[in-house]
mmCIF file of C-alpha atoms and ligand atoms in Angstrom:
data_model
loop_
_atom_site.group_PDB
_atom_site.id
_atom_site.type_symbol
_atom_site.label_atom_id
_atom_site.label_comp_id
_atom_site.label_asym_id
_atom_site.label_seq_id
_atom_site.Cartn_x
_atom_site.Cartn_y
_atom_site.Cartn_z
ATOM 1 C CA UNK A 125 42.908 -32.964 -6.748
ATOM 2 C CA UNK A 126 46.376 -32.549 -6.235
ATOM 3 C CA UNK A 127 47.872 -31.170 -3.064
ATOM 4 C CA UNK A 128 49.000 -28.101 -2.531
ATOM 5 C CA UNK A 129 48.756 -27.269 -6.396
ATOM 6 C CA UNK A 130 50.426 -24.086 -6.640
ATOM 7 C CA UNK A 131 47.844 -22.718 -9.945
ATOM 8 C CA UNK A 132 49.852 -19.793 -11.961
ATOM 9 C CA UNK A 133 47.561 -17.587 -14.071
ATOM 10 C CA UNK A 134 49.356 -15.493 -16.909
ATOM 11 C CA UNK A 135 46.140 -13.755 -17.943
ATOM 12 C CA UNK A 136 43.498 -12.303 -16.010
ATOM 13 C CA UNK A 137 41.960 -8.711 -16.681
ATOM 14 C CA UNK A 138 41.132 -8.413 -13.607
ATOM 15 C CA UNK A 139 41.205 -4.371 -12.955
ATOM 16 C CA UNK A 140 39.412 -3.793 -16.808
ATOM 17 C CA UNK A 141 36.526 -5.745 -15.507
ATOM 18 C CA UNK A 142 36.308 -4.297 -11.999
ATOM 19 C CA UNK A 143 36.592 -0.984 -14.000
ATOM 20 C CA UNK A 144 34.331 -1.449 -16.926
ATOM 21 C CA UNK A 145 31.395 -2.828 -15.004
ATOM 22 C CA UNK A 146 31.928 -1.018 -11.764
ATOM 23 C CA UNK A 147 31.472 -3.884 -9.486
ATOM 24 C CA UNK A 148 32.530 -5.244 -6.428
ATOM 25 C CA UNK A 149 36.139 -7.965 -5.901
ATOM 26 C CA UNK A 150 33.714 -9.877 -3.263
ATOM 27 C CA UNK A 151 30.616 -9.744 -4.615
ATOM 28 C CA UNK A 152 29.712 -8.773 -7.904
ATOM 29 C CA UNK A 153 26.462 -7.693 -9.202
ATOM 30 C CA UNK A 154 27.215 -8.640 -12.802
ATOM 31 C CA UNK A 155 28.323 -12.006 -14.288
ATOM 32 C CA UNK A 156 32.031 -12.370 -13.875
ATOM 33 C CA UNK A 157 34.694 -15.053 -13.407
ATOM 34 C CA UNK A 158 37.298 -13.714 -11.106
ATOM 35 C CA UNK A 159 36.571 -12.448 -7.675
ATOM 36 C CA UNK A 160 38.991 -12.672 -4.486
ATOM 37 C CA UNK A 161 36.700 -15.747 -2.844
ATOM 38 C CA UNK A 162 36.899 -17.874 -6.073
ATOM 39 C CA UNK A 163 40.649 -17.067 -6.373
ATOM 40 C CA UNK A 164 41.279 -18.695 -2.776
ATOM 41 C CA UNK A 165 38.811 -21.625 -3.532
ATOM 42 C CA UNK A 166 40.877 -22.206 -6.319
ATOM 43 C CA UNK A 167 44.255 -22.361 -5.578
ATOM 44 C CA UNK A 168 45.633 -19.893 -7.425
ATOM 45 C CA UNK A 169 48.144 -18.482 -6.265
ATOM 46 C CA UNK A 170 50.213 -16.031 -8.683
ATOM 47 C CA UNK A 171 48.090 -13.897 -10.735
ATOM 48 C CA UNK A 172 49.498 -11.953 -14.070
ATOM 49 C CA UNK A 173 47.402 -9.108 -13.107
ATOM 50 C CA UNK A 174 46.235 -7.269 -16.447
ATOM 51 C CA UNK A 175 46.348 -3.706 -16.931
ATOM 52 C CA UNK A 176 44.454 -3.178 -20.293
ATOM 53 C CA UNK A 177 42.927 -0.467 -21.937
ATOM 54 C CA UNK A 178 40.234 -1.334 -24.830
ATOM 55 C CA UNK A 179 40.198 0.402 -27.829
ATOM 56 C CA UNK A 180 37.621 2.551 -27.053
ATOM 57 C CA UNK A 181 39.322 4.988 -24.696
ATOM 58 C CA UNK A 182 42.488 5.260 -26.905
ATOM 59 C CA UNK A 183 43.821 7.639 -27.273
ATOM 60 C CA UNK A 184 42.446 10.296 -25.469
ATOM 61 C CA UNK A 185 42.041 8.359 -21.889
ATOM 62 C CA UNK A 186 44.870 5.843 -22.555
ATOM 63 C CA UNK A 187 47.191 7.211 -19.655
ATOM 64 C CA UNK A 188 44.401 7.813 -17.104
ATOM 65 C CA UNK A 189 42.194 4.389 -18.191
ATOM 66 C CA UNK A 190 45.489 2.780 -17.167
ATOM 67 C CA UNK A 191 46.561 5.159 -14.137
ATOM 68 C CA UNK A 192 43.061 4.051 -12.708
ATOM 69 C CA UNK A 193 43.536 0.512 -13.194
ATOM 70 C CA UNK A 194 46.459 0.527 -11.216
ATOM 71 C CA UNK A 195 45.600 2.547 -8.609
ATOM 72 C CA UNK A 196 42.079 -0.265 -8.315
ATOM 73 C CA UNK A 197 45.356 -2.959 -7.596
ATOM 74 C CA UNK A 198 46.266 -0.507 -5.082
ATOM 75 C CA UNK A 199 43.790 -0.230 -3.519
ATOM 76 C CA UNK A 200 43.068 -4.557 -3.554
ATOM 77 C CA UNK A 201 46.542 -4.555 -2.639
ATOM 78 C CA UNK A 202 45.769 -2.343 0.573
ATOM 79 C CA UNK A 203 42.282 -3.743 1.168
ATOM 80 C CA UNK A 204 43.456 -7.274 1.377
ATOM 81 C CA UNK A 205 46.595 -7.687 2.338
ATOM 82 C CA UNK A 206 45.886 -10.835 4.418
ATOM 83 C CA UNK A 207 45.082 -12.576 1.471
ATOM 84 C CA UNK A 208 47.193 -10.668 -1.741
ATOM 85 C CA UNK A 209 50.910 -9.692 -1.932
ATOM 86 C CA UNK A 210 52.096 -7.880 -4.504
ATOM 87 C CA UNK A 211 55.273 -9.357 -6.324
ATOM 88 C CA UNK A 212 57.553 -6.617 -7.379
ATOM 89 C CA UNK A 213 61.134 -8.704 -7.030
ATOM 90 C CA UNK A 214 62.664 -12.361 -6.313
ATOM 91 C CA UNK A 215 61.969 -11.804 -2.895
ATOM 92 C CA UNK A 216 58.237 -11.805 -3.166
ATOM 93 C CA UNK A 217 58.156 -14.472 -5.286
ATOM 94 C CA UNK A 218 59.876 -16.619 -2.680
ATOM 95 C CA UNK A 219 57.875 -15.876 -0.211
ATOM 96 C CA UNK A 220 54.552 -17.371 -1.518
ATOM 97 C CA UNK A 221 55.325 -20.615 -1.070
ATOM 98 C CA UNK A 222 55.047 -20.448 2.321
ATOM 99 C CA UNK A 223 52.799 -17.382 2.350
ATOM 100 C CA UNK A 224 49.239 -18.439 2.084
ATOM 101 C CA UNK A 225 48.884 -15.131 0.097
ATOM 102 C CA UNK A 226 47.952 -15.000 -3.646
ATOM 103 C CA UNK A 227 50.791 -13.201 -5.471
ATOM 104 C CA UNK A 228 49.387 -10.703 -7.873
ATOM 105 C CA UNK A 229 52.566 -9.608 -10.594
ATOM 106 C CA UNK A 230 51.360 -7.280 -13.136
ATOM 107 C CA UNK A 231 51.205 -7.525 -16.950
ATOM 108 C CA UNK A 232 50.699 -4.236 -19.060
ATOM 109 C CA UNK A 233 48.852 -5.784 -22.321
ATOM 110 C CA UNK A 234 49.721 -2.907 -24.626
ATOM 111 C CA UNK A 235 52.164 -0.296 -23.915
ATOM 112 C CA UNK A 236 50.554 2.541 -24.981
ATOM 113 C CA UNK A 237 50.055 4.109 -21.572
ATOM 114 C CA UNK A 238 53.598 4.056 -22.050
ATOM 115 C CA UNK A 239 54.132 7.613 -23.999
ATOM 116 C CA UNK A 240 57.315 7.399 -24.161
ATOM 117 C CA UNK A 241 60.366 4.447 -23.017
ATOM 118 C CA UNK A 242 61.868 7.308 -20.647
ATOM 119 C CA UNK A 243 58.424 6.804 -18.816
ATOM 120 C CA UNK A 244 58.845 2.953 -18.063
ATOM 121 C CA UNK A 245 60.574 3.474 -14.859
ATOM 122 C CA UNK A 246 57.392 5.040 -13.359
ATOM 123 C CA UNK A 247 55.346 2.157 -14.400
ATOM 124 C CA UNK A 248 57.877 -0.145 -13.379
ATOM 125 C CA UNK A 249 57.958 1.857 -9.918
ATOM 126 C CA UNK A 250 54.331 1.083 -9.657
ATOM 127 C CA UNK A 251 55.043 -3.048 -10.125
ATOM 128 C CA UNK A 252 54.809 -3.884 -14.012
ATOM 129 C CA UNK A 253 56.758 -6.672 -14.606
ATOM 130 C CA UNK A 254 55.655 -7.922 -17.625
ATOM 131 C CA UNK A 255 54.710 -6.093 -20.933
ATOM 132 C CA UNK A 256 53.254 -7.040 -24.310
ATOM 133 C CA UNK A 257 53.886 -4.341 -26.176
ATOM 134 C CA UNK A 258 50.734 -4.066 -28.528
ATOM 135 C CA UNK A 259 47.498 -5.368 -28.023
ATOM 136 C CA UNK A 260 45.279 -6.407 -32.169
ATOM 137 C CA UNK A 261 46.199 -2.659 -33.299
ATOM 138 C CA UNK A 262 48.750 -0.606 -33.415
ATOM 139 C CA UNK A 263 51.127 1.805 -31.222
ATOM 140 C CA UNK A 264 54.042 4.141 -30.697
ATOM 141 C CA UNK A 265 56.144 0.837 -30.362
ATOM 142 C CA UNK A 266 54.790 -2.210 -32.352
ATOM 143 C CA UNK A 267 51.822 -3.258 -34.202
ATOM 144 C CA UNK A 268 49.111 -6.257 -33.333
ATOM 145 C CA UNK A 269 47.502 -9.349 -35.318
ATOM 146 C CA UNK A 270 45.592 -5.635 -37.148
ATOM 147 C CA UNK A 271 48.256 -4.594 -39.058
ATOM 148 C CA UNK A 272 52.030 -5.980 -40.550
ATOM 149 C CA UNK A 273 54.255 -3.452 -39.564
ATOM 150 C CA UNK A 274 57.327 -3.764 -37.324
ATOM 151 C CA UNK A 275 58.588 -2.571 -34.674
ATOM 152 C CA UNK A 276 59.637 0.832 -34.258
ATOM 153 C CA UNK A 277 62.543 2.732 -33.026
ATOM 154 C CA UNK A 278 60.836 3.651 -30.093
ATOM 155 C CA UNK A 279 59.477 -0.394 -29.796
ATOM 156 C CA UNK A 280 63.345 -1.249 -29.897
ATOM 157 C CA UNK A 281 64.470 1.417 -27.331
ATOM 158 C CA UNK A 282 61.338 0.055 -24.727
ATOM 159 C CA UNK A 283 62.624 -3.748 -24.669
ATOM 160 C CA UNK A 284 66.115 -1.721 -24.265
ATOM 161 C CA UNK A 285 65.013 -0.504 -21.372
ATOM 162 C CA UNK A 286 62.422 -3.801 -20.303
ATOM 163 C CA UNK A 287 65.900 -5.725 -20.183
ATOM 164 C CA UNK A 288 67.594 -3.449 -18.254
ATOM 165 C CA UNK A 289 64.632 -3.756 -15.432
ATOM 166 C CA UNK A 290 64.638 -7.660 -16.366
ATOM 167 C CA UNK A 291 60.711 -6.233 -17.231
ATOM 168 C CA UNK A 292 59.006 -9.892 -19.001
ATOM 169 C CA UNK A 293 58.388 -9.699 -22.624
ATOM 170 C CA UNK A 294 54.912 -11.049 -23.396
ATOM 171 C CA UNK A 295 54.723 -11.570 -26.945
ATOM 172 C CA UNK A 296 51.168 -12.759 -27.541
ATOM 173 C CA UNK A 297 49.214 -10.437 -29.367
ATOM 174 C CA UNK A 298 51.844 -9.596 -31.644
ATOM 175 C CA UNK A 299 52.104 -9.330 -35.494
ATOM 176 C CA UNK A 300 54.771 -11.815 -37.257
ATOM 177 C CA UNK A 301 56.870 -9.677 -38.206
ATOM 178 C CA UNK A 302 57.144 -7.865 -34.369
ATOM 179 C CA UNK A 303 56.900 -11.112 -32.413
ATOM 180 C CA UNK A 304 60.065 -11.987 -34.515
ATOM 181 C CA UNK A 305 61.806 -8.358 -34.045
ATOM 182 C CA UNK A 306 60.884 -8.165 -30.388
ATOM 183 C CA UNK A 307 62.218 -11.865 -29.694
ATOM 184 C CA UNK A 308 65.505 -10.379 -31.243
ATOM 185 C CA UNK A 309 66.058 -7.207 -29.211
ATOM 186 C CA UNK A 310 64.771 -9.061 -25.876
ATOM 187 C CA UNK A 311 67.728 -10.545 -23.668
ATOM 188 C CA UNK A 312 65.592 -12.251 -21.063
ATOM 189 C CA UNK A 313 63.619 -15.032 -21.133
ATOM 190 C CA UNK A 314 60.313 -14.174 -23.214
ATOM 191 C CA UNK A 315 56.706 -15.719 -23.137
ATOM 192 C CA UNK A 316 53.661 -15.788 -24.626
ATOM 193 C CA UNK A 317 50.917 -15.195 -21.327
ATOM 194 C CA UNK A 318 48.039 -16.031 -23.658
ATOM 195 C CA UNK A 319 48.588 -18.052 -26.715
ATOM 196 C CA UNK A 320 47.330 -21.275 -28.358
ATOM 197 C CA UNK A 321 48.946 -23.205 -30.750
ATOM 198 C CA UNK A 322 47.921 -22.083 -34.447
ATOM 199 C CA UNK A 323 48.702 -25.845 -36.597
ATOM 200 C CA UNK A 324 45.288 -26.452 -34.417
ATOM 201 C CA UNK A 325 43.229 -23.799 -34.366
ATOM 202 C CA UNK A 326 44.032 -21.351 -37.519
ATOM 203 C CA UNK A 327 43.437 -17.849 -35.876
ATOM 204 C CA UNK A 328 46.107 -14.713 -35.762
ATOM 205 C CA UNK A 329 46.064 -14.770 -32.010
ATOM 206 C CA UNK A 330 47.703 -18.514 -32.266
ATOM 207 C CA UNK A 331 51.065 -19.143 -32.538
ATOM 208 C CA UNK A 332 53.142 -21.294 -35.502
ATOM 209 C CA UNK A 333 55.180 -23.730 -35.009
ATOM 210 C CA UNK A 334 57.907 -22.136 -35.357
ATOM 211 C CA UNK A 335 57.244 -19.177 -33.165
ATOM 212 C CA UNK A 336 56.628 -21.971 -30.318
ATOM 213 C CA UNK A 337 59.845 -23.263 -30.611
ATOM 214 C CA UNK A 338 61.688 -20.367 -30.458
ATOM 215 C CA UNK A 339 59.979 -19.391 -27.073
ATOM 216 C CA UNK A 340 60.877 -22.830 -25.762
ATOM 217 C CA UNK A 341 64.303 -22.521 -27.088
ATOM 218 C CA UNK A 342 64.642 -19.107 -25.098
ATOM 219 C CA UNK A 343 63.578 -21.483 -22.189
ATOM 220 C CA UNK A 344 60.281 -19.565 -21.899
ATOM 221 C CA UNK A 345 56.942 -20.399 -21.752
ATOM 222 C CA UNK A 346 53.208 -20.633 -23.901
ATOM 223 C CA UNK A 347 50.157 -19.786 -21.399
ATOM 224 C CA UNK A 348 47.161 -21.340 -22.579
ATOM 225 C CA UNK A 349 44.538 -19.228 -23.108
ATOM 226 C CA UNK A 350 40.941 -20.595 -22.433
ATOM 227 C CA UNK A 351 39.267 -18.249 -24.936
ATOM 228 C CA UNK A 352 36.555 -20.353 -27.313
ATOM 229 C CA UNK A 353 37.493 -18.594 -30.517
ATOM 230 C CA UNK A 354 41.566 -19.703 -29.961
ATOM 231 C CA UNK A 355 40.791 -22.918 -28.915
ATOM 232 C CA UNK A 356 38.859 -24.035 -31.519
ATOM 233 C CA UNK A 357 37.474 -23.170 -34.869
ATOM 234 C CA UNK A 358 34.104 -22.367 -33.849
ATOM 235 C CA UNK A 359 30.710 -21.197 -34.027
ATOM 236 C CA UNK A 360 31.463 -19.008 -36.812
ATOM 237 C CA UNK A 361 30.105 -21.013 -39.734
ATOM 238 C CA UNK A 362 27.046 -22.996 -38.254
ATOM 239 C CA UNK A 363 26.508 -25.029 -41.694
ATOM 240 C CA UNK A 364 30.532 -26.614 -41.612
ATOM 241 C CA UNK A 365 32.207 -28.216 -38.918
ATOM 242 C CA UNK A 366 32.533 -29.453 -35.407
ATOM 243 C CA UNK A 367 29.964 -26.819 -33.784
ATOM 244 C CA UNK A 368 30.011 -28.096 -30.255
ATOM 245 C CA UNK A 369 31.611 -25.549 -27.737
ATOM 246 C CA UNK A 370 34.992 -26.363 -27.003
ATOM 247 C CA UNK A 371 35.852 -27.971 -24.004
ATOM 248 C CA UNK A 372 38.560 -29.391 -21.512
ATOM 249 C CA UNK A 373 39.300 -31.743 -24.145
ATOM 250 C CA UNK A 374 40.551 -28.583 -26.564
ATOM 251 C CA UNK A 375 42.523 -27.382 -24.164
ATOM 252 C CA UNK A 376 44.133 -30.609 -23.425
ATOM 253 C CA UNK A 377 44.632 -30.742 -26.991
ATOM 254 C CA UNK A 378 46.704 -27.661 -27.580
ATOM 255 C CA UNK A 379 48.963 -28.536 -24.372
ATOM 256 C CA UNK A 380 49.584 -31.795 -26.454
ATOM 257 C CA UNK A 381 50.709 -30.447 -29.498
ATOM 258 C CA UNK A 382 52.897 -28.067 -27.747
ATOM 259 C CA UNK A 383 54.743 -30.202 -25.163
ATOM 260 C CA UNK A 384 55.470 -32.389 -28.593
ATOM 261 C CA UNK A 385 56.946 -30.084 -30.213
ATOM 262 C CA UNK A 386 58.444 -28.178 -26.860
ATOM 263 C CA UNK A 387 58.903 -29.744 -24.065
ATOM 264 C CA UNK A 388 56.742 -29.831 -20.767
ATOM 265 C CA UNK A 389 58.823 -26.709 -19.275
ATOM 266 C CA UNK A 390 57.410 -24.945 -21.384
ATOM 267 C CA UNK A 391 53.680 -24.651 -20.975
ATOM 268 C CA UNK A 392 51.308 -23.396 -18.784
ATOM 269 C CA UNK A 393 48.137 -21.518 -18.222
ATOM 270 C CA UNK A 394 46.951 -17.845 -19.182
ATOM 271 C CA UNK A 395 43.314 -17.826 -19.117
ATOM 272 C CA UNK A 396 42.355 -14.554 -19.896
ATOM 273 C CA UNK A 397 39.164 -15.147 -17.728
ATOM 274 C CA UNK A 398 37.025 -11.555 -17.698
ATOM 275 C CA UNK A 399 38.818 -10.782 -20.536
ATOM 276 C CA UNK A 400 35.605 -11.592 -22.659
ATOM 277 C CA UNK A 401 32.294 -12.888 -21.320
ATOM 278 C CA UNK A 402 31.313 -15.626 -19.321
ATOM 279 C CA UNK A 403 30.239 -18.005 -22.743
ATOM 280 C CA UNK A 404 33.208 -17.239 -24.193
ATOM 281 C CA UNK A 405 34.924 -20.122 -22.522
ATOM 282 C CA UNK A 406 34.558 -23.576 -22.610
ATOM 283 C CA UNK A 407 31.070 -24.994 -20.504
ATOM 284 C CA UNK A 408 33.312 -26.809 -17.913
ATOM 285 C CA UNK A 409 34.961 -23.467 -16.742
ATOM 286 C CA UNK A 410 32.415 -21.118 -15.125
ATOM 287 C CA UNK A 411 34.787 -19.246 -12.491
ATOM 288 C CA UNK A 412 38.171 -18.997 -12.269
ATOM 289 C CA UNK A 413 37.815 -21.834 -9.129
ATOM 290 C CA UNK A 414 37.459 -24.097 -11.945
ATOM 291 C CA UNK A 415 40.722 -23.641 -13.386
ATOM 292 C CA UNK A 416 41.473 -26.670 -11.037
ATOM 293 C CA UNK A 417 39.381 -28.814 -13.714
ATOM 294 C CA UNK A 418 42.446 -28.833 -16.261
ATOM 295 C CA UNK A 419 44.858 -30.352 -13.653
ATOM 296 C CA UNK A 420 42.196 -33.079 -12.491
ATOM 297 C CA UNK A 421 41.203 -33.535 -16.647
ATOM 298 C CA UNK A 422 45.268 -34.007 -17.239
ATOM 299 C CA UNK A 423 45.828 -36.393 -14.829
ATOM 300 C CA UNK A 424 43.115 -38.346 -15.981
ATOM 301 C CA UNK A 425 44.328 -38.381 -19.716
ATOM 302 C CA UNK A 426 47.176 -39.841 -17.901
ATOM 303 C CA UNK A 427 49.991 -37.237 -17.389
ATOM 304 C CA UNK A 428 52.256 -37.239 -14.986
ATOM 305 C CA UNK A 429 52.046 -35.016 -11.327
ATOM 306 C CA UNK A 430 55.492 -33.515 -12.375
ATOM 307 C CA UNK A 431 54.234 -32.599 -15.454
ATOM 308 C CA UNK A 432 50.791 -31.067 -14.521
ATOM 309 C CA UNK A 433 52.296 -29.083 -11.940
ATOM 310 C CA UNK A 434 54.296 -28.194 -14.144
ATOM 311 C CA UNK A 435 51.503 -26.462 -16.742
ATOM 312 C CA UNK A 436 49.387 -25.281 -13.905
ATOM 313 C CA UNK A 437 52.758 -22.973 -12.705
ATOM 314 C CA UNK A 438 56.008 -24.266 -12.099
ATOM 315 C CA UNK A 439 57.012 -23.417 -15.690
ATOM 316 C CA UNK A 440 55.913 -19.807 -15.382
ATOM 317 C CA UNK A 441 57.456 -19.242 -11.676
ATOM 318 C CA UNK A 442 60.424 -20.473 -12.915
ATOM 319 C CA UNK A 443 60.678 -18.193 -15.849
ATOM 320 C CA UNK A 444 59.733 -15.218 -13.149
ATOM 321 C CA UNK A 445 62.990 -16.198 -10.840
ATOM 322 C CA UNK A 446 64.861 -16.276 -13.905
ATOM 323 C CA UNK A 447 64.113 -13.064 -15.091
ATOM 324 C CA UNK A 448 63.090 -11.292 -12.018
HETATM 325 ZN ZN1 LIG B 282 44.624 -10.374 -24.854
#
């Protein structure tokens, strides 16, 4: 194990699963990857805390599903301040490298709590820094991997107003034809918090080639995101294939084929961990204290310390200064 590892996670629904299943941050009563303990045992130490609302309570509880996640943050953020800061600006960002703290920086994935853009400011008042701006369907302001439409007026006038607030663009998630018009209306640097790389695994969520060079050549970054079905091709048709359940070894491979056609600055790690179910993940990562595993498997596949501290979260905390 490296020392001092300083573990960024893009994607972690953290306040959906406390919310959904009603259970406890310390100890849960239901299977679950991400509590405060395993965060510490980990090393991680910058969350992209989630706010996430499934389809199920859209539209009619959109705003309050997503009011109520934030105000569980709050109250983590109040609870546990010895061991969580909450990053709203450059300043707090700074400050966790010699903080012991885990910095938790949230991510809206879908902005359809957003009503309207006028209403941004009060989310960005409450700490979203980052936004993806659909989740798989559609909204007032773009459409998902669901549908093809674009974006709409209203999608152009929110990343108006995201780069005015230097809000983070997260463009996983996004049709084509929107991950393309977003990328053109956004001005700072954009990234993908949960994305694999499509050329290997041949899903919507994945991204082409040529939508992983243009983040790179924005100087942003490509989280990985640990999810079976996006790292692999799998399970789905037991009679063809490779049916064993992907591994460290898939993830490693999708880092690969992105730092060859990227660049090393321009990876790193979104897990999306309680974003789906425990089995949904490869066998080697059971808690989120295992995110530790990809570092150790890197180094051992023979990349360089620079460069694996680099995935883990120097490329995302530098794309954070940047734009924050
Ligand atoms: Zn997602």
């Amino acid at each position: 194990m490296l020392d001092n590892l300083f573990i960024v996670d893009a994607h972690e629904d953290i306040a959906y699963h406390l919310s959904y299943f009603n259970r406890d941050f310390i100890n849960p009563s239901v299977p679950c990857m991400i509590t405060l303990p395993w965060l510490k045992e980990g090393n991680i130490r910058l969350v992209f805390n989630t706010i996430f609302v499934p389809t199920e309570f859209k539209p009619q509880k959109t705003v309050e599903t997503a009011l109520h996640q934030l105000s569980i943050y709050d109250r983590i953020y109040e609870e546990h301040n010895t061991d969580i800061l909450q990053v709203k600006n450059y300043n707090d960002l700074s400050r966790l490298k010699q903080d012991s703290r885990i910095g938790f920086i949230t991510l809206m994935e879908g902005a359809d709590p957003i009503r309207e853009p006028r209403e941004l400011d009060d989310f960005y008042e409450r700490g979203v820094r980052v936004i993806g701006l659909a989740w798989n369907d559609q909204n007032q302001y773009a459409s998902g991997n669901n549908t093809d439409s674009g974006l709409t007026e209203n999608g152009k006038e929110l990343i108006k107003r995201m780069n005015d607030l230097r809000i983070t663009l997260d463009l996983s998630h996004l049709n084509e034809r929107c991950f393309w018009e977003a990328l053109e209306n956004c001005t700072t640097i954009p990234i993908a918090s949960h994305s694999n790389a499509r050329s290997l695994t041949d899903h919507p969520r994945n991204l082409k080639d040529d939508q992983l060079s243009a983040i790179s050549e924005r100087g942003g970054v490509i989280g990985l995101v640990l999810y079976n079905q996006f790292l692999k091709t799998w399970g789905q048709n037991p009679t063809s294939g490779d049916q064993s359940q992907p591994t460290l070894e898939d993830i490693f491979a999708h880092a690969d084929y992105i730092i060859n056609l990227c660049g090393e600055d321009h990876v790193g790690i979104g897990s999306d961990l309680d974003g789906a179910g425990v089995e949904d993940f490869p066998k080697e990562i059971r808690t989120v204290a295992d995110l530790s595993k990809i570092a150790e498997f890197f180094l051992k596949k023979g990349y360089s310390e620079e460069r694996v501290r680099k995935i883990m979260g120097g490329n995302f905390l530098r794309v954070l200064k940047e734009n924050l």
